[in-house]
Tab-separated table of C-alpha atoms (C1' of nucleotides) in Angstrom:
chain	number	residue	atom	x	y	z
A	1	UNK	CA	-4.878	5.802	27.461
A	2	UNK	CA	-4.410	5.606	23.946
A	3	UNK	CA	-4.066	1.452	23.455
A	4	UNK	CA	-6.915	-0.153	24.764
A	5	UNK	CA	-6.386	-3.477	23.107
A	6	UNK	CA	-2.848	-4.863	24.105
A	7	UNK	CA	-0.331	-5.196	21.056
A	8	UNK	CA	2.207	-7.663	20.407
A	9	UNK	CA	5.510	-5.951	20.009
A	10	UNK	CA	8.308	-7.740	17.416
A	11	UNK	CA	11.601	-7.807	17.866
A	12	UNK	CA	13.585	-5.687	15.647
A	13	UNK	CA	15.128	-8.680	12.856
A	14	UNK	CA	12.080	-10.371	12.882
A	15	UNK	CA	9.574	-6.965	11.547
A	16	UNK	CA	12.784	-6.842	9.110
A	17	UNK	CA	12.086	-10.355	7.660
A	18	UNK	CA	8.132	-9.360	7.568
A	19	UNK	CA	8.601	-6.203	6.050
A	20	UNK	CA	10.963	-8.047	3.349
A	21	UNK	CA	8.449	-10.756	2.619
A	22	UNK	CA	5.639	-8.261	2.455
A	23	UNK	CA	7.683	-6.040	-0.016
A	24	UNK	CA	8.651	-8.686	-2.095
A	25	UNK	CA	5.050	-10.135	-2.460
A	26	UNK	CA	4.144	-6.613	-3.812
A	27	UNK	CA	7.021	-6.089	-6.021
A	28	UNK	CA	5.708	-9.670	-7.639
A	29	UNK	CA	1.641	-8.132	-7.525
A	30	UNK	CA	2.412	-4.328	-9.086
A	31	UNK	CA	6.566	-3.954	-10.041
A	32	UNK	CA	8.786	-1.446	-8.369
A	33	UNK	CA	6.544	1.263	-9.477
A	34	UNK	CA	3.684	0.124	-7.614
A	35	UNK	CA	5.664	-0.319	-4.919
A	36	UNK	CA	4.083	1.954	-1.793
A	37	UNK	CA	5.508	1.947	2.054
A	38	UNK	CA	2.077	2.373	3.522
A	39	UNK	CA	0.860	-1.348	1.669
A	40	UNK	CA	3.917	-2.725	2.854
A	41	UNK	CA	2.843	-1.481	6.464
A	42	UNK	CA	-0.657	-2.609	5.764
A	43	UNK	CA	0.291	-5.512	4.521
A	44	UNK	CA	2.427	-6.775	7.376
A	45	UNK	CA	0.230	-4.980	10.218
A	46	UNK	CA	1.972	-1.982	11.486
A	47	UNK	CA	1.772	1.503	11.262
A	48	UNK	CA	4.120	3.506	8.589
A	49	UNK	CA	6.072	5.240	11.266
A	50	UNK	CA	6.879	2.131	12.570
A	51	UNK	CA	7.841	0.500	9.599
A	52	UNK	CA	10.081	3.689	9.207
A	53	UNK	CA	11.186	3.057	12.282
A	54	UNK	CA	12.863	-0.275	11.492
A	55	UNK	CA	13.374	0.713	7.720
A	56	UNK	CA	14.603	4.311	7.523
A	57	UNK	CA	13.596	5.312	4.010
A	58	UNK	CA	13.064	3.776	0.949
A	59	UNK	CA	16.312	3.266	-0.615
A	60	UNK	CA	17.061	0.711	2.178
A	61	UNK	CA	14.170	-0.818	1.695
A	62	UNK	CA	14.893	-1.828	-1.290
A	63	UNK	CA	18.506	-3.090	-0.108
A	64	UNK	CA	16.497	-4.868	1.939
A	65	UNK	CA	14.681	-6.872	-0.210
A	66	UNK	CA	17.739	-7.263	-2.549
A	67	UNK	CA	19.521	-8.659	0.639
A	68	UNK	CA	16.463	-10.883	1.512
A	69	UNK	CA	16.138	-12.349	-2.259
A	70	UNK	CA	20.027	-12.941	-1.974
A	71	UNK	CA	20.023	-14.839	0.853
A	72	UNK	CA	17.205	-17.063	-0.348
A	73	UNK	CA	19.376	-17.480	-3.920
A	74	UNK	CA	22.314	-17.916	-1.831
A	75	UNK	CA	20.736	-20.976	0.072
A	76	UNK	CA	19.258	-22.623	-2.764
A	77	UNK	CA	22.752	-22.348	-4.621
A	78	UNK	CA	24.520	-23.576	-1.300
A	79	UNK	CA	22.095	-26.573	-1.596
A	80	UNK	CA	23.043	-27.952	-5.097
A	81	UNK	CA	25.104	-31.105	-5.995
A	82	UNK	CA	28.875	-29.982	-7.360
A	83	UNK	CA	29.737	-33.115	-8.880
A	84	UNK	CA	28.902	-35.637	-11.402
A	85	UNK	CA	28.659	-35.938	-14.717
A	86	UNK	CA	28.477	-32.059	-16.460
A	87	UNK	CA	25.398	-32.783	-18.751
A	88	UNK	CA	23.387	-34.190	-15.215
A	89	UNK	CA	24.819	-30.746	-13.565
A	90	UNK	CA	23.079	-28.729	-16.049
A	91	UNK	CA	20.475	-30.466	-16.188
A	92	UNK	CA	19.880	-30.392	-12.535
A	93	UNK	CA	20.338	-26.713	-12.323
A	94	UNK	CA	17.369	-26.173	-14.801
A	95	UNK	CA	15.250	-28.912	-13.268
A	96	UNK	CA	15.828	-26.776	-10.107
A	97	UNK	CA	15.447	-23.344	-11.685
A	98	UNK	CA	11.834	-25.193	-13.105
A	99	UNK	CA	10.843	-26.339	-9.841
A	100	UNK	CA	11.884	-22.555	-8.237
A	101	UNK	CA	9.392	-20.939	-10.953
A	102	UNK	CA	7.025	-23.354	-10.202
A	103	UNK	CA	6.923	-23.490	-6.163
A	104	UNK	CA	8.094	-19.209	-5.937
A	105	UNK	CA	7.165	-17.944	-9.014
A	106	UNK	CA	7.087	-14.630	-6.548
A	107	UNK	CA	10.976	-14.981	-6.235
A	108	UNK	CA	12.053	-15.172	-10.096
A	109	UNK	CA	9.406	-11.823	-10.681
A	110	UNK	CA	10.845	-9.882	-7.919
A	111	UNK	CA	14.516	-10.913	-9.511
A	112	UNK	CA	13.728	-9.524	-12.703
A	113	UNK	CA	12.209	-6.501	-11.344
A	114	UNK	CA	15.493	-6.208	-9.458
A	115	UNK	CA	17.574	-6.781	-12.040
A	116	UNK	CA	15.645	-4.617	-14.640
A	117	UNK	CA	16.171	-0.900	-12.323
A	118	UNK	CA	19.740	-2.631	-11.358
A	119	UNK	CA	20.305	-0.854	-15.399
A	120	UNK	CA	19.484	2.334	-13.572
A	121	UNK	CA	20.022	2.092	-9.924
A	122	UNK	CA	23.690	2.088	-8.697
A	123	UNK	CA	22.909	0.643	-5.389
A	124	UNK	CA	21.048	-2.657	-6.512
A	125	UNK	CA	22.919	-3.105	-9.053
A	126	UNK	CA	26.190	-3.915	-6.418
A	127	UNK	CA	24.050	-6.118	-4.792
A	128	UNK	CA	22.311	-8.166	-7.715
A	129	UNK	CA	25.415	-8.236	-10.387
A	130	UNK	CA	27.269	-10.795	-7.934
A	131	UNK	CA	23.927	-13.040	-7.996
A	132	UNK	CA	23.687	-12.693	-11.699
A	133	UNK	CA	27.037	-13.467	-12.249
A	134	UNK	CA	27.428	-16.319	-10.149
A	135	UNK	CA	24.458	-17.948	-11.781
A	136	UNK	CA	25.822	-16.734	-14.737
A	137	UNK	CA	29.572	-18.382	-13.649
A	138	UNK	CA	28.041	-21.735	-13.050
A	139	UNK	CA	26.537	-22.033	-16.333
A	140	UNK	CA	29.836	-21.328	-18.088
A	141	UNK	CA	31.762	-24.012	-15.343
A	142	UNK	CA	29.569	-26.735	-15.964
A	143	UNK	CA	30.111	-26.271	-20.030
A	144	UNK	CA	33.796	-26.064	-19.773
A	145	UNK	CA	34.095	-29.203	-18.000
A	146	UNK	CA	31.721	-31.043	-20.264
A	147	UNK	CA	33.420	-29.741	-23.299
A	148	UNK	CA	36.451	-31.814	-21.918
A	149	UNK	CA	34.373	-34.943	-20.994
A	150	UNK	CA	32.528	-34.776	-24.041
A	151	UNK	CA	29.435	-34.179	-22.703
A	152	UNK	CA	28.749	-31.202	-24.828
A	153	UNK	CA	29.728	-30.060	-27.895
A	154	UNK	CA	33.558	-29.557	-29.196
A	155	UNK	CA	33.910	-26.062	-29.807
A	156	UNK	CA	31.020	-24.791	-27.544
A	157	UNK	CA	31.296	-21.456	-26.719
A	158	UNK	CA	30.961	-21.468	-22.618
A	159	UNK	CA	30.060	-18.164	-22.347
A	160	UNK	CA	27.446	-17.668	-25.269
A	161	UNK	CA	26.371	-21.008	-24.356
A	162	UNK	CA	25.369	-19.637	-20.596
A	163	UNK	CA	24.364	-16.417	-21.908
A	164	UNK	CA	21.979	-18.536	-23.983
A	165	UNK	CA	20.761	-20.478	-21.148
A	166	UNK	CA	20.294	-17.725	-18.427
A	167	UNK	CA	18.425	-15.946	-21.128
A	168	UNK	CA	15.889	-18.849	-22.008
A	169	UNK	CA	15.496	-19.357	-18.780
A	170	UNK	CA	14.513	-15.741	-17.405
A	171	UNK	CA	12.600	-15.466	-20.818
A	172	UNK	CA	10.312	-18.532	-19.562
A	173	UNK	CA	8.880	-16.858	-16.279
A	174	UNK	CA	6.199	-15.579	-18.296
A	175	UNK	CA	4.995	-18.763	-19.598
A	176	UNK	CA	2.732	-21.437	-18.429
A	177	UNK	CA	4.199	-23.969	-16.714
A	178	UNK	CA	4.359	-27.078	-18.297
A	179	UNK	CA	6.149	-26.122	-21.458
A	180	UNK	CA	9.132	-25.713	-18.971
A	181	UNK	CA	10.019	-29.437	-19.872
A	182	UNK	CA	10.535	-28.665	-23.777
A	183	UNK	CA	12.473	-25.586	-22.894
A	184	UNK	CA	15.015	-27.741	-21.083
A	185	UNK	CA	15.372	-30.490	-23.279
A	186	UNK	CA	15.500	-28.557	-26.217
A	187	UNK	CA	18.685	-26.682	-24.119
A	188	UNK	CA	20.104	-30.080	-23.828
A	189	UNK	CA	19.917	-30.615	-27.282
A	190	UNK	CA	21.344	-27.380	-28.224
A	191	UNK	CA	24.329	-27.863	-26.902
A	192	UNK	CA	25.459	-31.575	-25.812
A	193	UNK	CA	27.214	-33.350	-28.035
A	194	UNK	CA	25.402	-35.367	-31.135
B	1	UNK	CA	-1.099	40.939	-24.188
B	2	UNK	CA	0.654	37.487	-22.469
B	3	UNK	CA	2.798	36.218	-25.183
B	4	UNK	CA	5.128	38.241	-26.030
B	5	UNK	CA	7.934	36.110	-27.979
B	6	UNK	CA	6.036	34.566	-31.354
B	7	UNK	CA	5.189	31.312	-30.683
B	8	UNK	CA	5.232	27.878	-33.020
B	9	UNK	CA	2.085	26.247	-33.794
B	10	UNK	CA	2.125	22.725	-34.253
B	11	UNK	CA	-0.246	20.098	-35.861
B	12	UNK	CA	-1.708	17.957	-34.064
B	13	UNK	CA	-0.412	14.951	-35.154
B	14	UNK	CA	3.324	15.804	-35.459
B	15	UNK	CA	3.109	17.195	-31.722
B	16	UNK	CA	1.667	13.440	-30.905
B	17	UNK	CA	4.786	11.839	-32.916
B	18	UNK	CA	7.061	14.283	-30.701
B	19	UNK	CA	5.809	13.408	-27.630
B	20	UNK	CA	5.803	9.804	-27.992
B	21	UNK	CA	9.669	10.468	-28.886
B	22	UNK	CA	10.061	12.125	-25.798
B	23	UNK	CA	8.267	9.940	-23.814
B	24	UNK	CA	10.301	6.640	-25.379
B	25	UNK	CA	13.735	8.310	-24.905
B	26	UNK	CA	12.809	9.046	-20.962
B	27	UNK	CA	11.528	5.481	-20.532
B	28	UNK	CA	14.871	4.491	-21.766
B	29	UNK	CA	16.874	6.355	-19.505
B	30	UNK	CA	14.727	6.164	-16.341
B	31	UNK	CA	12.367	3.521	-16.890
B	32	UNK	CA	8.805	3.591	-16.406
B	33	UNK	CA	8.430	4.287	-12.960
B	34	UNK	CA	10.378	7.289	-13.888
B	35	UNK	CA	8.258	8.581	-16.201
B	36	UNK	CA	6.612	12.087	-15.416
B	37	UNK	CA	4.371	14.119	-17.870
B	38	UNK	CA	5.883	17.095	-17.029
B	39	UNK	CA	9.201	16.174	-17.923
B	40	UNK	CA	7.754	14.537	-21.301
B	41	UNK	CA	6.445	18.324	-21.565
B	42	UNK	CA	9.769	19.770	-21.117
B	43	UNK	CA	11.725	17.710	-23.633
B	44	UNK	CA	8.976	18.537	-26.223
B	45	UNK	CA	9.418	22.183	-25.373
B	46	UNK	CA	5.722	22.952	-24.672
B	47	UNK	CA	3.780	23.282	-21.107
B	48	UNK	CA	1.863	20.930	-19.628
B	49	UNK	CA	-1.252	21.606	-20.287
B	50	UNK	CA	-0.347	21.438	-23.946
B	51	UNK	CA	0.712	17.525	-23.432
B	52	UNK	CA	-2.642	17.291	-21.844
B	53	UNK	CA	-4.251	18.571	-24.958
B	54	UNK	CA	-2.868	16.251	-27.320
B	55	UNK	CA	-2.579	13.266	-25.150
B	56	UNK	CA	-5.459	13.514	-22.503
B	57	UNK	CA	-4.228	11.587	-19.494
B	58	UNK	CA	-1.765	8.643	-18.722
B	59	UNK	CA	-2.842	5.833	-20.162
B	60	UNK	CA	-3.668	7.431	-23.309
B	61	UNK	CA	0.093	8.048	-23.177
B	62	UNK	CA	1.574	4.490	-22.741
B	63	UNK	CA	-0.978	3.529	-25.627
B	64	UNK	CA	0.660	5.906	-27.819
B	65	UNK	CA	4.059	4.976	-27.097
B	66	UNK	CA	3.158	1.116	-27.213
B	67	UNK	CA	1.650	2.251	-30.939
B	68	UNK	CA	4.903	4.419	-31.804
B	69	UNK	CA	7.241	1.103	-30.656
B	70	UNK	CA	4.609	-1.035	-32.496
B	71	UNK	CA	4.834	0.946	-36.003
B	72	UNK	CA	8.714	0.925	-35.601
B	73	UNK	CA	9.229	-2.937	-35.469
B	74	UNK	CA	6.262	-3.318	-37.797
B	75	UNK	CA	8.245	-1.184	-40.578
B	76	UNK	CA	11.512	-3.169	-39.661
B	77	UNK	CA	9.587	-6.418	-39.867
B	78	UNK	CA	7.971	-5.185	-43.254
B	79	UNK	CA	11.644	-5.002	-44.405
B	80	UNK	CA	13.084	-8.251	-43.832
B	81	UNK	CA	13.416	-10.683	-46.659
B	82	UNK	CA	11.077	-13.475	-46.767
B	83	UNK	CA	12.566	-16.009	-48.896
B	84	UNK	CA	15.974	-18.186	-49.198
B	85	UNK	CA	17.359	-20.960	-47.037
B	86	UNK	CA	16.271	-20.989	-43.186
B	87	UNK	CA	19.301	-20.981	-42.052
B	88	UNK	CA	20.132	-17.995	-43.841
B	89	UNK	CA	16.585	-16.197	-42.926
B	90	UNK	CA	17.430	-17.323	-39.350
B	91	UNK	CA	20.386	-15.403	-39.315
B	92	UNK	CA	19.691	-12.403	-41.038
B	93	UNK	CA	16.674	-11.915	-38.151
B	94	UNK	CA	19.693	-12.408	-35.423
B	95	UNK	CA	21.434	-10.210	-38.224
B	96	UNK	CA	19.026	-7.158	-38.068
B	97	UNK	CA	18.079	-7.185	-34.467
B	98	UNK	CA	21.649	-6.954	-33.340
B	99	UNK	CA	21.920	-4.116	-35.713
B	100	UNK	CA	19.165	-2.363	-33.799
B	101	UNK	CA	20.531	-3.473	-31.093
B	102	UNK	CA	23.565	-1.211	-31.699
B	103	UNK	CA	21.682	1.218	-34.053
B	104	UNK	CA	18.838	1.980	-31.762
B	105	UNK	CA	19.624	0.810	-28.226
B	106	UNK	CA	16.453	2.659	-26.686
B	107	UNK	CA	14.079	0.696	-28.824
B	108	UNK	CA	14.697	-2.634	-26.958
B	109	UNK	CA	14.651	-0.691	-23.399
B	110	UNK	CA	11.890	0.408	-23.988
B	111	UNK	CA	9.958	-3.056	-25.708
B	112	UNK	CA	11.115	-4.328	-22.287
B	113	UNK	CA	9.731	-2.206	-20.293
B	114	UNK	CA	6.501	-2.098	-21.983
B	115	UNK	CA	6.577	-6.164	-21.859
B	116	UNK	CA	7.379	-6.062	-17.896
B	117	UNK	CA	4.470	-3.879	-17.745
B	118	UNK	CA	1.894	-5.881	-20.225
B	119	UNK	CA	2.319	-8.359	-17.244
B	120	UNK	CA	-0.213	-6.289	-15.126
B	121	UNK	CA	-1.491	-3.871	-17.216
B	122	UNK	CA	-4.382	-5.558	-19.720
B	123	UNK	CA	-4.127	-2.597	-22.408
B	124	UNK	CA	-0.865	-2.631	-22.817
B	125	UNK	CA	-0.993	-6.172	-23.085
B	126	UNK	CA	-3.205	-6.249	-25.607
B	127	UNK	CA	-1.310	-4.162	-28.093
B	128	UNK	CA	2.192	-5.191	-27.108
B	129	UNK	CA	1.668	-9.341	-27.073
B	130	UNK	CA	0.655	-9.390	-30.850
B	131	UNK	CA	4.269	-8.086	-31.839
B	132	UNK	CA	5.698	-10.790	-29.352
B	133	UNK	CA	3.962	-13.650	-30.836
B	134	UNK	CA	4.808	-12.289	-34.314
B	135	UNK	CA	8.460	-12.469	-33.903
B	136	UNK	CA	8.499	-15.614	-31.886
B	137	UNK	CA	6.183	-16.805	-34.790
B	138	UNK	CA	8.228	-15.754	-37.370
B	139	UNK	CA	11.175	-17.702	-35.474
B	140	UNK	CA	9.086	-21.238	-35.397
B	141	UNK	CA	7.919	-20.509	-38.993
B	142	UNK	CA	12.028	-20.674	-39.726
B	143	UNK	CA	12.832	-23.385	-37.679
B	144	UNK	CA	9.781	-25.516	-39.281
B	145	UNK	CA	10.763	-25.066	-42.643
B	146	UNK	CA	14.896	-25.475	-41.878
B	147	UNK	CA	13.783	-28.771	-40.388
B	148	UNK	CA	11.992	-30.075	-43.661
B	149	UNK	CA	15.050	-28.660	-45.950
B	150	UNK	CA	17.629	-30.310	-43.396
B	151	UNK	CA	19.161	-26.484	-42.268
B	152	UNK	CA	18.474	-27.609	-38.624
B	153	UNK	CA	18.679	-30.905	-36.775
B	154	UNK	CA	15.696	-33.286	-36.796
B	155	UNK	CA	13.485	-33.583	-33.954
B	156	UNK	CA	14.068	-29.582	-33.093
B	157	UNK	CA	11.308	-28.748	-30.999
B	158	UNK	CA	10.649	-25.386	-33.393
B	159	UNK	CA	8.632	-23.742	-30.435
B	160	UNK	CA	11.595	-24.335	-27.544
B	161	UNK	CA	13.546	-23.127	-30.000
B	162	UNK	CA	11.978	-19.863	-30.983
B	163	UNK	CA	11.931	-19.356	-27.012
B	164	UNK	CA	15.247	-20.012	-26.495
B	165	UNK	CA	16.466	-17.642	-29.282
B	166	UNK	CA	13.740	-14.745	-28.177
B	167	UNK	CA	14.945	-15.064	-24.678
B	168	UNK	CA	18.846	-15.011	-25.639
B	169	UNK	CA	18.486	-12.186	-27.459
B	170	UNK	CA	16.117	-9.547	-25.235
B	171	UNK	CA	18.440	-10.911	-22.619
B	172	UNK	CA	21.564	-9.849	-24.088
B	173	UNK	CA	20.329	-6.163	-24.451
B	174	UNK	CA	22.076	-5.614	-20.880
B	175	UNK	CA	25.415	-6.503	-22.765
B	176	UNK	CA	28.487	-5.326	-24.599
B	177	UNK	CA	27.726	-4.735	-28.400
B	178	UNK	CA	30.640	-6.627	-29.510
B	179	UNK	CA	29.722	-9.681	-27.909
B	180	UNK	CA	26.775	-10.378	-29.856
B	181	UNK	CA	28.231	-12.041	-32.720
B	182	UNK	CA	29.324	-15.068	-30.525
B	183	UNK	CA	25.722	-14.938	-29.478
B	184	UNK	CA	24.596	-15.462	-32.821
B	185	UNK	CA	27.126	-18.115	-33.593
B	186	UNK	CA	26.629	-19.838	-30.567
B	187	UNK	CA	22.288	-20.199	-31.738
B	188	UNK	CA	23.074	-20.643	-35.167
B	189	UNK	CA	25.187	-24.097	-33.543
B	190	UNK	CA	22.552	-24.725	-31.275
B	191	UNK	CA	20.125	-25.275	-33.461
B	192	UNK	CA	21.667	-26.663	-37.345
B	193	UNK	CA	21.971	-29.742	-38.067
B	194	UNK	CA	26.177	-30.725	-37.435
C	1	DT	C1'	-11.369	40.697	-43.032
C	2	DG	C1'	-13.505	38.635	-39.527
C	3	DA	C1'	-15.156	34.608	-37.453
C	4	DT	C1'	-14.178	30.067	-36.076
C	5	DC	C1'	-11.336	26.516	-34.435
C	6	DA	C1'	-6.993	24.345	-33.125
C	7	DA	C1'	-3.118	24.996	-30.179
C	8	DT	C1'	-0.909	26.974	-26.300
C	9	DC	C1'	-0.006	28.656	-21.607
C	10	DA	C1'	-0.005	30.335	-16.573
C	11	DA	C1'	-2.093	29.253	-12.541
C	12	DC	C1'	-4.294	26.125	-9.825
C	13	DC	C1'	-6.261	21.746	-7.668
C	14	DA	C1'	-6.739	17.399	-5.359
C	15	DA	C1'	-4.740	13.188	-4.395
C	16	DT	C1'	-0.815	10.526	-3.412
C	17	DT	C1'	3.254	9.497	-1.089
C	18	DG	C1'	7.628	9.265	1.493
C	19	DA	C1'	8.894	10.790	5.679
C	20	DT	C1'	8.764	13.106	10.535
C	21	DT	C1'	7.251	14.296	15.271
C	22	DG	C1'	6.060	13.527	19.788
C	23	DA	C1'	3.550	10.954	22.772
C	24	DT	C1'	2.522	6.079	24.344
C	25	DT	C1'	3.085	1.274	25.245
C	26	DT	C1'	5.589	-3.008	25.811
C	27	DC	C1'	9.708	-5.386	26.891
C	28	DC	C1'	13.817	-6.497	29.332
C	29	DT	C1'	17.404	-6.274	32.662
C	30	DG	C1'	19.861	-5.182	36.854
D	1	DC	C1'	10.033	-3.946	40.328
D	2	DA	C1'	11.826	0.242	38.556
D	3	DG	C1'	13.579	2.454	34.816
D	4	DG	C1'	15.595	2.718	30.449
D	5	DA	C1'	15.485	0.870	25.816
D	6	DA	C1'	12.830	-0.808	22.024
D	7	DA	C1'	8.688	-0.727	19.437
D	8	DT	C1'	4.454	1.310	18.147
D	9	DC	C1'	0.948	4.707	16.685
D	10	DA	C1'	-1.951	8.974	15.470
D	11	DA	C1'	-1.396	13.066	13.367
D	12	DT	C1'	0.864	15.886	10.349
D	13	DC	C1'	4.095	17.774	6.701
D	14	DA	C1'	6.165	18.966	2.414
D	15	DA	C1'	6.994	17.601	-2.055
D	16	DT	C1'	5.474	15.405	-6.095
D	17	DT	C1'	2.371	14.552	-9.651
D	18	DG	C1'	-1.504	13.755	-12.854
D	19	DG	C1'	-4.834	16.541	-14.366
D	20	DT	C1'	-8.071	20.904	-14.970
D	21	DT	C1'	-9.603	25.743	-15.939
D	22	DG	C1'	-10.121	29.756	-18.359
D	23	DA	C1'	-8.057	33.011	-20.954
D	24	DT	C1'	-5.011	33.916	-25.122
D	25	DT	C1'	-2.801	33.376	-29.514
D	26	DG	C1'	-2.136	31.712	-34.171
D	27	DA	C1'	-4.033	29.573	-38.347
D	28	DT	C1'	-7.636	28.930	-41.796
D	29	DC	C1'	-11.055	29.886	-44.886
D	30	DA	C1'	-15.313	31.732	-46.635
DNA sequence: TGATCAATCAACCAATTGATTGATTTCCTG
DNA sequence: CAGGAAATCAATCAATTGGTTGATTGATCA
């Protein structure tokens, strides 16, 4: 009799879903390189072999938690407006980007840590590129249509212009929170029509 | 008798300057959760214990790399020309760092990485966020004055905007050289007055 | 020239770390 | 409720890695 005090046993998706959370919450304390299985284990409860067990090695672990910070980006994307005037879409998508840093700043770290050995790593970099993109896709949508409507500027480039934007906006997560208002306005400015 | 083959004695301070050459190139290819002594050993050509001599542990390492970057960008900073019309000064800075950009591609990988890390690491931090606030300085310093001469639009928001251009342009390190110029036409819009 | 010091190296050490093994416990289903 | 599947753990392993030790070699200079 090894056990004397009865353990609760997980089913197999859920420990996933812990062992993601747990991950990402150290990716966002230490980086990737801090990044050790047995504090993941200690962190969510179980022993190493058993976080082995439902996470074979470490290369899917980190699929893992590029799947899990997909699907959150995914929903948030899914949950966005699509229509209306383009200089209240953009605006929208940085007021929610703001309110993302500012609720999960945890998710916006772990994305750049992501991102950042996605230059390196084969792998992630399949699985982020489509997220970065997308973003990246929406950005340059949104200014094409103004340009038409006159929302923004004639002869905006779209794709500097989102290149721009995606930039400012990653560039922010280091920064304290309330100069996130002059960051967007001052986007607004830069490129909407005078 | 253990040394056979003549050896090469180095001074002290050139071995330093090699290793932090080595160390920076390896950061740039494998970032720095890649980075092992004894492979900085190997590229210098001498054995570990050597390294150790010159450079006694770790984090006497990253200081001297953050202090190699740091004299680099202060000599390219020296260089730049001081006086003129902002709009001009603005983009000969988007001018030169997109020439390094191309010129010396590891030097922003590896002012990245060391940024990432000044996040959580307080020494690092303490050397690296001095040449961050100088450039994004020198940046609001431009847009202030272009403002008063009428170079950029009233009411910029010379702070946002110094972001916004700092944030554009470490972001678009991930990117295709030839790109950059519409970058830089794209800020240059942003920001002058139309 | 010989004594001192800076530079170098081979061998080694201790700690960390990702991963495995084999036994044990809980859960679920027919 | 019996038995197999799923989940868990203690113990252990092998490789990696930052760092040390003690002896050796080359340079310098009085």
């Amino acid at each position: 009799m090894k056990q004397v005090i009865k353990q609760h046993y997980e089913a197999g998706d859920d420990r996933r879903r812990q062992i993601a959370s747990a991950a990402r919450k150290l990716i966002a304390e230490k980086g990737f390189e801090g990044l050790r299985t047995r504090e993941i284990a200690d962190a969510v409860g179980i022993n190493v072999a058993t976080m082995h067990y439902h996470v074979p090695n470490k290369e899917a672990l980190i699929v893992l938690i590029a799947e899990s910070l997909g699907e959150e980006l995914e929903a948030d994307r899914a949950a966005m407006r699509r229509d209306g005037p383009p200089l209240e879409l953009f605006e929208a998508e940085l007021e929610n980007y703001g309110q993302r840093l500012q609720k999960r700043p945890e998710t916006m770290k772990v994305f750049s840590e992501l991102m950042q050995r996605a230059g390196r790593d084969e792998t992630i970099r399949r699985i982020m590129t489509p997220f970065a993109d997308q973003w990246h896709n929406r950005f340059t949508e949104i200014f094409e249509q103004g340009i038409k409507t006159g929302d923004f500027r004639p002869g905006l480039n779209p794709v500097a212009a989102a290149s721009i934007t995606m930039g400012a906006a990653i560039h922010h997560r280091h920064k304290p929170k309330q100069e996130f208002a002059a960051l967007k306005s001052e986007l607004v400015n830069a490129f909407r029509k005078h």
